[in-house]
């Protein structure tokens, strides 16, 4: 049934040239989410309807039912996302990306540490009975070149390489980042049975396995899962299943967590580099190639102490470091999914919802990112523990539509359950976070929009062994739940995970930030909202009446310049 012959060179190359054209156009013009200057004027100010006197009569538990944060210097009213007047957040009706069974699947041979492409013949006999003898080809996707250059590499590759046929349980070479496979009739090659794509987590070469095993047992792996534009309130409402999952033992919700920048880039940069836009902009211009490569990200710090590092984000065309920026010249981490996503986004059929690629080929674009995380967890948490720091970010459901979370909820929970089966929550620190809330649309226009926009969700999970070893961290997180915290505190908290295992480590460059403190340590009770300039002090002074009336006068002030 499977034979070796046939080339599809010209078709592929024309596609690639098309892409290059598209990409160039895309990069030069798209004004959807331009990074504005870092000073943004905000008008509506929030007022509270509970006076200090009234609040004094409430006990802590009652108080924190009404407030996320309540101190004399900072008060953040709690919004009940289940009261009337909130926009409906029911899941929209979508078809699954495909209901066909997979013709090709991937098998990992743990002993030999390689992947194989497996043809599911039984399925093919049933579902593709109409087709005569077929063959399957693969087209390789290799890492190396990052970001924009991946296109050029692909172009180069395709001018020298054509898809090749493969046989049952063909062994994937160890330098492949992924493959695109296509099965077609041998008698008529344009009758395609199925196209699909797979990314691989190849066993890292040149590592000291004994050291890795030792570190794997001692250092906590740190997994960050991000959902774009997801506020604390919207998360509770639109993702009830996942919300329930993160209320289990070991999870801490940071209710006083506030964003520090307008859109994704400044907020993620604060978490990953600890720097303000002014600080990283003073180092170089992110619109110039090579700039991002020269900055110190958390993954570099983790790498330096022996961690493997990973980063994957769906929607590769608008991803955080590439949208109107130059992206990375070199892959920033050991496991970098972007080149794979860029290629499949162009070669496979896509379906758009919420204004973005929702299905790419046979799967949600989101699934490629979380399947990649799953493979990493399988390989490095479950099978052969090695410490890993990874960031997995999804925007495709939620970036432009506050209802998207409802569609994502079940899928997301199912990944969490699978991760659980691989022992993720026995061993690793897991952080579920977002960059900001809805910045426009129904939720932002609601009278609680001021809070919606500024309060991204942040949930921190500590595994049992870690909680036992560091009771002070547990205590701190319990207190910090209702204290004002920011991205900079989270950055320092993530660094703490390194410092705990390397107490003498002193290579971090000191980033000036008087007001920042690790979120793993007890944060000051009386932080000024204003000092962090997350909320204006006057906001605090307002005498507020009740939850239903969190509203107020118009005032402008700048949010994002941190006191230095
Ligand atoms: C990009 O688009 C905006 C608005 O759509 C337009 O004003 C601007 O001139 C365009 N820029 C380029 C370089 O085409
Ligand atoms: C075979 O092809 C016919 C006509 O194209 C179609 O209606 C039928 O569903 C196909 N059967 C299978 C098993 O794919
Ligand atoms: C090959 O398949 C395509 C797509 O199904 C069809 O349009 C075409 O007529 C077929 N060619 C031959 C020679 O049967």
mmCIF file of N, CA and C in Angstrom, residues 249-254 460-481 497 500 519-522:
data_model
loop_
_atom_site.group_PDB
_atom_site.id
_atom_site.type_symbol
_atom_site.label_atom_id
_atom_site.label_comp_id
_atom_site.label_asym_id
_atom_site.label_seq_id
_atom_site.Cartn_x
_atom_site.Cartn_y
_atom_site.Cartn_z
ATOM 1 N N UNK A 249 -6.853 21.830 46.834
ATOM 2 C CA UNK A 249 -5.761 22.057 47.785
ATOM 3 C C UNK A 249 -4.440 22.310 47.052
ATOM 4 N N UNK A 250 -3.708 23.268 47.575
ATOM 5 C CA UNK A 250 -2.411 23.559 46.974
ATOM 6 C C UNK A 250 -2.437 24.773 46.060
ATOM 7 N N UNK A 251 -3.645 25.182 45.666
ATOM 8 C CA UNK A 251 -3.775 26.358 44.791
ATOM 9 C C UNK A 251 -4.022 27.612 45.619
ATOM 10 N N UNK A 252 -3.414 28.695 45.219
ATOM 11 C CA UNK A 252 -3.612 29.980 45.892
ATOM 12 C C UNK A 252 -4.011 31.000 44.839
ATOM 13 N N UNK A 253 -5.152 31.626 45.049
ATOM 14 C CA UNK A 253 -5.545 32.666 44.093
ATOM 15 C C UNK A 253 -5.103 34.024 44.615
ATOM 16 N N UNK A 254 -4.411 34.779 43.795
ATOM 17 C CA UNK A 254 -3.948 36.098 44.196
ATOM 18 C C UNK A 254 -5.000 37.120 43.778
ATOM 19 N N UNK A 460 -1.650 30.273 41.825
ATOM 20 C CA UNK A 460 -0.337 29.637 42.005
ATOM 21 C C UNK A 460 -0.546 28.298 42.701
ATOM 22 N N UNK A 461 0.023 27.257 42.124
ATOM 23 C CA UNK A 461 -0.082 25.931 42.744
ATOM 24 C C UNK A 461 1.287 25.473 43.252
ATOM 25 N N UNK A 462 1.311 25.018 44.500
ATOM 26 C CA UNK A 462 2.544 24.443 45.061
ATOM 27 C C UNK A 462 2.296 22.967 45.355
ATOM 28 N N UNK A 463 3.176 22.099 44.911
ATOM 29 C CA UNK A 463 2.973 20.659 45.147
ATOM 30 C C UNK A 463 3.179 20.328 46.632
ATOM 31 N N UNK A 464 2.611 19.188 47.082
ATOM 32 C CA UNK A 464 2.663 18.832 48.508
ATOM 33 C C UNK A 464 4.074 18.863 49.112
ATOM 34 N N UNK A 465 5.047 18.284 48.413
ATOM 35 C CA UNK A 465 6.402 18.227 48.995
ATOM 36 C C UNK A 465 6.968 19.626 49.197
ATOM 37 N N UNK A 466 6.611 20.536 48.276
ATOM 38 C CA UNK A 466 7.117 21.895 48.372
ATOM 39 C C UNK A 466 6.461 22.628 49.553
ATOM 40 N N UNK A 467 5.157 22.401 49.713
ATOM 41 C CA UNK A 467 4.433 23.063 50.815
ATOM 42 C C UNK A 467 5.001 22.613 52.163
ATOM 43 N N UNK A 468 5.414 21.362 52.193
ATOM 44 C CA UNK A 468 5.958 20.816 53.429
ATOM 45 C C UNK A 468 7.346 21.408 53.712
ATOM 46 N N UNK A 469 8.112 21.548 52.649
ATOM 47 C CA UNK A 469 9.486 22.036 52.788
ATOM 48 C C UNK A 469 9.532 23.541 53.062
ATOM 49 N N UNK A 470 8.574 24.264 52.506
ATOM 50 C CA UNK A 470 8.575 25.728 52.658
ATOM 51 C C UNK A 470 7.245 26.225 53.225
ATOM 52 N N UNK A 471 6.975 25.921 54.500
ATOM 53 C CA UNK A 471 5.697 26.389 55.084
ATOM 54 C C UNK A 471 5.569 27.915 55.071
ATOM 55 N N UNK A 472 6.713 28.608 55.096
ATOM 56 C CA UNK A 472 6.643 30.076 55.102
ATOM 57 C C UNK A 472 6.057 30.605 53.796
ATOM 58 N N UNK A 473 6.307 29.886 52.708
ATOM 59 C CA UNK A 473 5.759 30.318 51.422
ATOM 60 C C UNK A 473 4.241 30.141 51.429
ATOM 61 N N UNK A 474 3.793 29.034 52.023
ATOM 62 C CA UNK A 474 2.352 28.784 52.112
ATOM 63 C C UNK A 474 1.680 29.905 52.909
ATOM 64 N N UNK A 475 2.327 30.235 54.021
ATOM 65 C CA UNK A 475 1.781 31.288 54.884
ATOM 66 C C UNK A 475 1.726 32.618 54.129
ATOM 67 N N UNK A 476 2.815 32.905 53.422
ATOM 68 C CA UNK A 476 2.873 34.169 52.677
ATOM 69 C C UNK A 476 1.780 34.224 51.609
ATOM 70 N N UNK A 477 1.615 33.143 50.878
ATOM 71 C CA UNK A 477 0.615 33.167 49.816
ATOM 72 C C UNK A 477 -0.792 33.312 50.384
ATOM 73 N N UNK A 478 -1.030 32.687 51.541
ATOM 74 C CA UNK A 478 -2.342 32.848 52.176
ATOM 75 C C UNK A 478 -2.615 34.306 52.516
ATOM 76 N N UNK A 479 -1.575 34.997 52.995
ATOM 77 C CA UNK A 479 -1.750 36.412 53.327
ATOM 78 C C UNK A 479 -1.815 37.269 52.065
ATOM 79 N N UNK A 480 -0.958 36.939 51.123
ATOM 80 C CA UNK A 480 -0.871 37.771 49.914
ATOM 81 C C UNK A 480 -2.108 37.693 49.047
ATOM 82 N N UNK A 481 -2.883 36.648 49.259
ATOM 83 C CA UNK A 481 -4.120 36.499 48.492
ATOM 84 C C UNK A 481 -4.902 37.825 48.469
ATOM 85 N N UNK A 497 12.294 30.577 43.152
ATOM 86 C CA UNK A 497 12.372 29.120 43.004
ATOM 87 C C UNK A 497 13.807 28.700 42.686
ATOM 88 N N UNK A 500 15.972 29.402 46.050
ATOM 89 C CA UNK A 500 15.770 28.433 47.129
ATOM 90 C C UNK A 500 16.709 27.231 46.993
ATOM 91 N N UNK A 519 6.537 37.519 45.492
ATOM 92 C CA UNK A 519 5.171 37.151 45.872
ATOM 93 C C UNK A 519 5.179 35.928 46.798
ATOM 94 N N UNK A 520 6.334 35.270 46.909
ATOM 95 C CA UNK A 520 6.443 34.130 47.825
ATOM 96 C C UNK A 520 6.772 34.575 49.251
ATOM 97 N N UNK A 521 6.978 35.892 49.410
ATOM 98 C CA UNK A 521 7.218 36.428 50.754
ATOM 99 C C UNK A 521 6.036 37.308 51.146
ATOM 100 N N UNK A 522 5.879 37.527 52.429
ATOM 101 C CA UNK A 522 4.717 38.310 52.866
ATOM 102 C C UNK A 522 4.826 39.739 52.328
#
